Coordinates of C-alpha atoms in Angstrom, one line a residue:
M1 CA 90.0 84.3 91.6
S2 CA 87.4 83.2 90.2
K3 CA 86.7 83.1 86.2
N4 CA 82.7 84.2 86.7
I5 CA 83.3 87.0 88.4
R6 CA 86.2 90.0 87.5
I7 CA 86.3 94.0 88.2
I8 CA 85.8 96.6 85.9
F9 CA 86.4 100.1 86.0
D10 CA 85.0 103.0 83.8
N11 CA 88.9 104.7 84.4
K12 CA 90.8 102.0 82.6
R13 CA 94.2 103.2 83.6
K14 CA 92.9 102.1 86.9
R15 CA 95.0 105.4 88.9
F16 CA 93.4 107.6 91.1
L17 CA 94.0 111.0 93.0
P18 CA 93.3 111.0 96.8
G19 CA 89.4 112.9 96.7
D20 CA 88.3 111.0 93.1
I21 CA 84.8 108.8 92.7
I22 CA 86.1 105.5 91.7
V23 CA 82.9 104.1 89.3
G24 CA 83.8 100.2 87.9
K25 CA 80.8 97.1 88.0
V26 CA 81.3 94.1 89.1
I27 CA 80.4 91.0 86.4
I28 CA 78.9 87.7 87.6
L29 CA 79.0 85.1 84.4
A30 CA 76.7 82.3 86.0
K31 CA 77.0 79.2 84.7
K32 CA 74.6 77.7 86.6
D33 CA 72.1 79.4 89.2
I34 CA 73.9 80.4 92.3
K35 CA 72.1 80.8 96.1
C36 CA 73.7 83.5 97.3
K37 CA 73.7 85.5 100.9
G38 CA 75.3 88.8 99.4
L39 CA 77.9 90.2 96.9
N40 CA 80.1 93.1 98.7
V41 CA 82.3 95.2 97.1
T42 CA 85.8 96.3 99.2
L43 CA 87.6 99.5 98.9
H44 CA 90.9 99.0 101.0
G45 CA 94.2 100.5 101.3
F46 CA 96.7 99.6 103.7
C47 CA 100.2 100.1 104.6
S48 CA 103.4 97.2 105.2
N49 CA 106.6 97.5 106.2
N50 CA 109.1 95.0 106.9
F51 CA 112.9 95.1 108.4
K52 CA 116.0 93.5 110.3
S53 CA 116.6 96.3 112.8
K54 CA 120.7 97.2 113.5
T55 CA 120.0 98.0 117.3
L56 CA 118.2 94.3 117.9
S57 CA 120.1 90.9 118.1
E58 CA 120.8 89.3 114.9
G59 CA 117.6 87.5 113.3
S60 CA 115.1 90.1 114.9
Y61 CA 112.6 91.3 112.1
F62 CA 110.2 95.2 112.3
N63 CA 106.6 94.1 110.9
S64 CA 103.9 96.4 110.9
K65 CA 100.6 96.9 109.3
N66 CA 98.0 99.0 109.2
D67 CA 95.0 100.6 107.0
C68 CA 94.7 103.6 105.3
Y69 CA 90.9 102.9 104.8
N70 CA 88.4 99.4 104.7
S71 CA 85.1 100.2 103.1
V72 CA 82.6 97.8 102.2
L73 CA 80.1 98.4 99.5
P74 CA 77.2 96.2 99.6
L75 CA 75.3 94.7 96.5
I76 CA 73.4 92.5 96.9
Q77 CA 72.0 92.1 100.9
G78 CA 70.7 89.0 102.0
S79 CA 69.5 85.8 100.3
K80 CA 69.1 86.1 96.0
L81 CA 68.7 83.3 93.4
V82 CA 71.5 84.4 90.6
R83 CA 69.3 83.0 87.7
V84 CA 72.0 81.1 84.4
G85 CA 73.8 84.6 82.5
H86 CA 75.1 87.6 82.4
H87 CA 74.6 90.1 85.6
T88 CA 76.4 93.5 86.2
F89 CA 76.1 95.3 89.1
N90 CA 77.4 99.1 89.2
F91 CA 79.3 100.5 92.3
R92 CA 80.6 104.5 93.5
Y93 CA 83.5 105.3 95.2
R94 CA 84.8 108.1 96.5
L95 CA 88.6 107.6 97.4
P96 CA 89.8 109.6 101.4
Q97 CA 91.5 112.8 100.7
D98 CA 94.0 112.4 103.4
I99 CA 95.1 108.6 101.9
P100 CA 98.7 108.0 100.4
P101 CA 99.7 107.2 97.1
S102 CA 100.6 103.9 95.9
F103 CA 104.0 103.2 97.3
E104 CA 106.6 100.1 96.7
S105 CA 110.1 99.2 98.4
Q106 CA 112.1 96.7 99.4
W107 CA 111.6 97.2 102.8
G108 CA 107.8 97.9 102.3
F109 CA 104.7 99.2 100.8
I110 CA 101.4 101.4 100.2
R111 CA 98.6 98.9 98.5
H112 CA 95.2 100.2 96.5
Y113 CA 92.5 97.4 95.8
A114 CA 89.1 96.8 94.9
E115 CA 87.5 92.9 95.9
A116 CA 84.1 91.6 95.0
V117 CA 83.0 88.5 97.1
L118 CA 80.2 87.0 96.4
Q119 CA 79.3 84.4 98.8
T120 CA 77.5 81.3 98.5
R121 CA 74.9 79.5 100.7
S122 CA 76.3 76.3 99.5
L123 CA 79.0 74.5 102.0
L124 CA 80.0 72.0 99.2
R125 CA 80.7 75.2 96.5
A126 CA 83.4 78.0 97.1
N127 CA 83.0 82.4 97.4
F128 CA 83.5 84.0 93.9
K129 CA 85.9 86.3 94.2
C130 CA 88.3 88.6 92.3
S131 CA 90.7 91.3 93.3
E132 CA 92.2 94.5 91.2
M133 CA 94.7 96.6 92.4
I134 CA 94.1 100.5 92.0
T135 CA 97.3 103.2 91.5
V136 CA 97.2 105.9 93.9
V137 CA 99.1 108.9 93.0
S138 CA 100.3 112.2 94.5
T139 CA 98.8 115.5 94.3
G140 CA 102.5 116.6 95.0
L141 CA 102.9 120.4 96.1
D142 CA 100.0 122.8 96.3
F143 CA 102.4 125.7 95.9
R144 CA 99.2 128.4 95.5
K145 CA 99.7 128.5 100.0
Y146 CA 103.6 129.1 99.4
P147 CA 103.6 133.1 99.4
D148 CA 107.7 133.3 98.1
A149 CA 107.2 130.8 95.5
A150 CA 108.3 131.4 92.1
K151 CA 106.4 132.4 88.6
N152 CA 107.5 129.2 87.9
H153 CA 104.9 127.5 90.0
D154 CA 107.7 124.4 88.9
I155 CA 109.8 125.7 90.7
V156 CA 109.0 126.6 94.9
L157 CA 111.9 129.2 97.0
F158 CA 111.5 128.1 100.6
Q159 CA 114.0 131.4 101.1
N160 CA 113.3 132.5 104.5
E161 CA 114.2 129.0 105.9
M162 CA 117.9 129.0 103.9
K163 CA 121.0 129.5 105.0
Q164 CA 123.7 131.3 102.9
F165 CA 125.8 129.1 100.2
S166 CA 129.4 129.2 100.6
D167 CA 131.2 128.2 98.3
D168 CA 134.1 126.6 100.7
A169 CA 134.2 122.7 100.4
K170 CA 135.3 123.3 104.4
K171 CA 132.1 125.4 105.9
P172 CA 128.8 123.6 105.1
D173 CA 126.5 124.1 103.9
A174 CA 122.6 124.0 105.4
I175 CA 119.1 124.5 104.3
L176 CA 115.8 123.9 106.4
L177 CA 112.6 122.9 104.9
R178 CA 109.4 122.8 107.0
I179 CA 106.8 121.7 104.4
N180 CA 102.8 121.3 105.7
S181 CA 102.5 117.5 105.9
T182 CA 99.2 117.9 104.9
T183 CA 101.2 118.8 100.7
F184 CA 103.5 116.4 101.2
I185 CA 103.5 112.4 101.4
C186 CA 106.3 109.8 102.6
G187 CA 107.4 108.6 99.5
E188 CA 107.1 112.0 97.3
N189 CA 110.9 113.9 96.6
V190 CA 112.2 117.4 97.3
M191 CA 114.6 119.1 95.3
I192 CA 117.1 120.7 96.3
N193 CA 119.4 123.2 93.4
K194 CA 122.5 125.0 94.2
N195 CA 123.9 127.4 91.6
S196 CA 127.9 127.5 92.3
S197 CA 130.3 129.3 90.4
S198 CA 132.7 126.8 91.9
K199 CA 133.4 123.8 89.6
Q200 CA 134.0 121.3 92.4
F201 CA 132.4 118.0 93.5
L202 CA 128.9 118.8 95.4
Y203 CA 127.5 116.7 96.5
V204 CA 124.0 117.0 99.3
K205 CA 123.2 114.7 102.3
T206 CA 119.8 114.8 104.0
S207 CA 118.7 113.9 107.0
T208 CA 114.7 113.8 108.7
M209 CA 114.2 116.2 112.0
E210 CA 111.2 115.8 112.7
V211 CA 107.9 115.0 111.4
L212 CA 105.0 117.4 112.2

């Protein structure tokens, strides 16, 4: 990363929701005249995972990488001479609505970042580059979409999809939740609370039947 170029966001925390507008600027500190052929800012979000497969032979790994979005904003187009001094280039970008939040785990991650590249015309002078990670946070569930939502909007009762709980440990309980995929993003938590008069130790085993 070059010390002569940097990205600064108006939002100092660099935390955004899907659909938010990112406002920022690229600052170039030229210690000598720079002959350039372009300045671009790239906003990029991607998912990556890799893990060892239990079903394949020993030493086999699964790797996958998918782009969520990849947008290039031109700030300088064509050849230009950047004179010695301090230069500021503003940019604005609206994040897509349907992107997943930032996520990190030992099996993979979802990352979002901005990268600025000043392309030089000289073969003897490397391009100026810098990048900044941003955090995209989830909007969570929109409780207004559920007719059986409790008055306390921190809780949603999916009564129509719930089988009767039993305090008998020998009788397994089951809850089936169908959640609209547009309001739930992988990596979010779904909390299940069971009110029971039994003092026995309770645990919940979960499984994903189908992603719609």
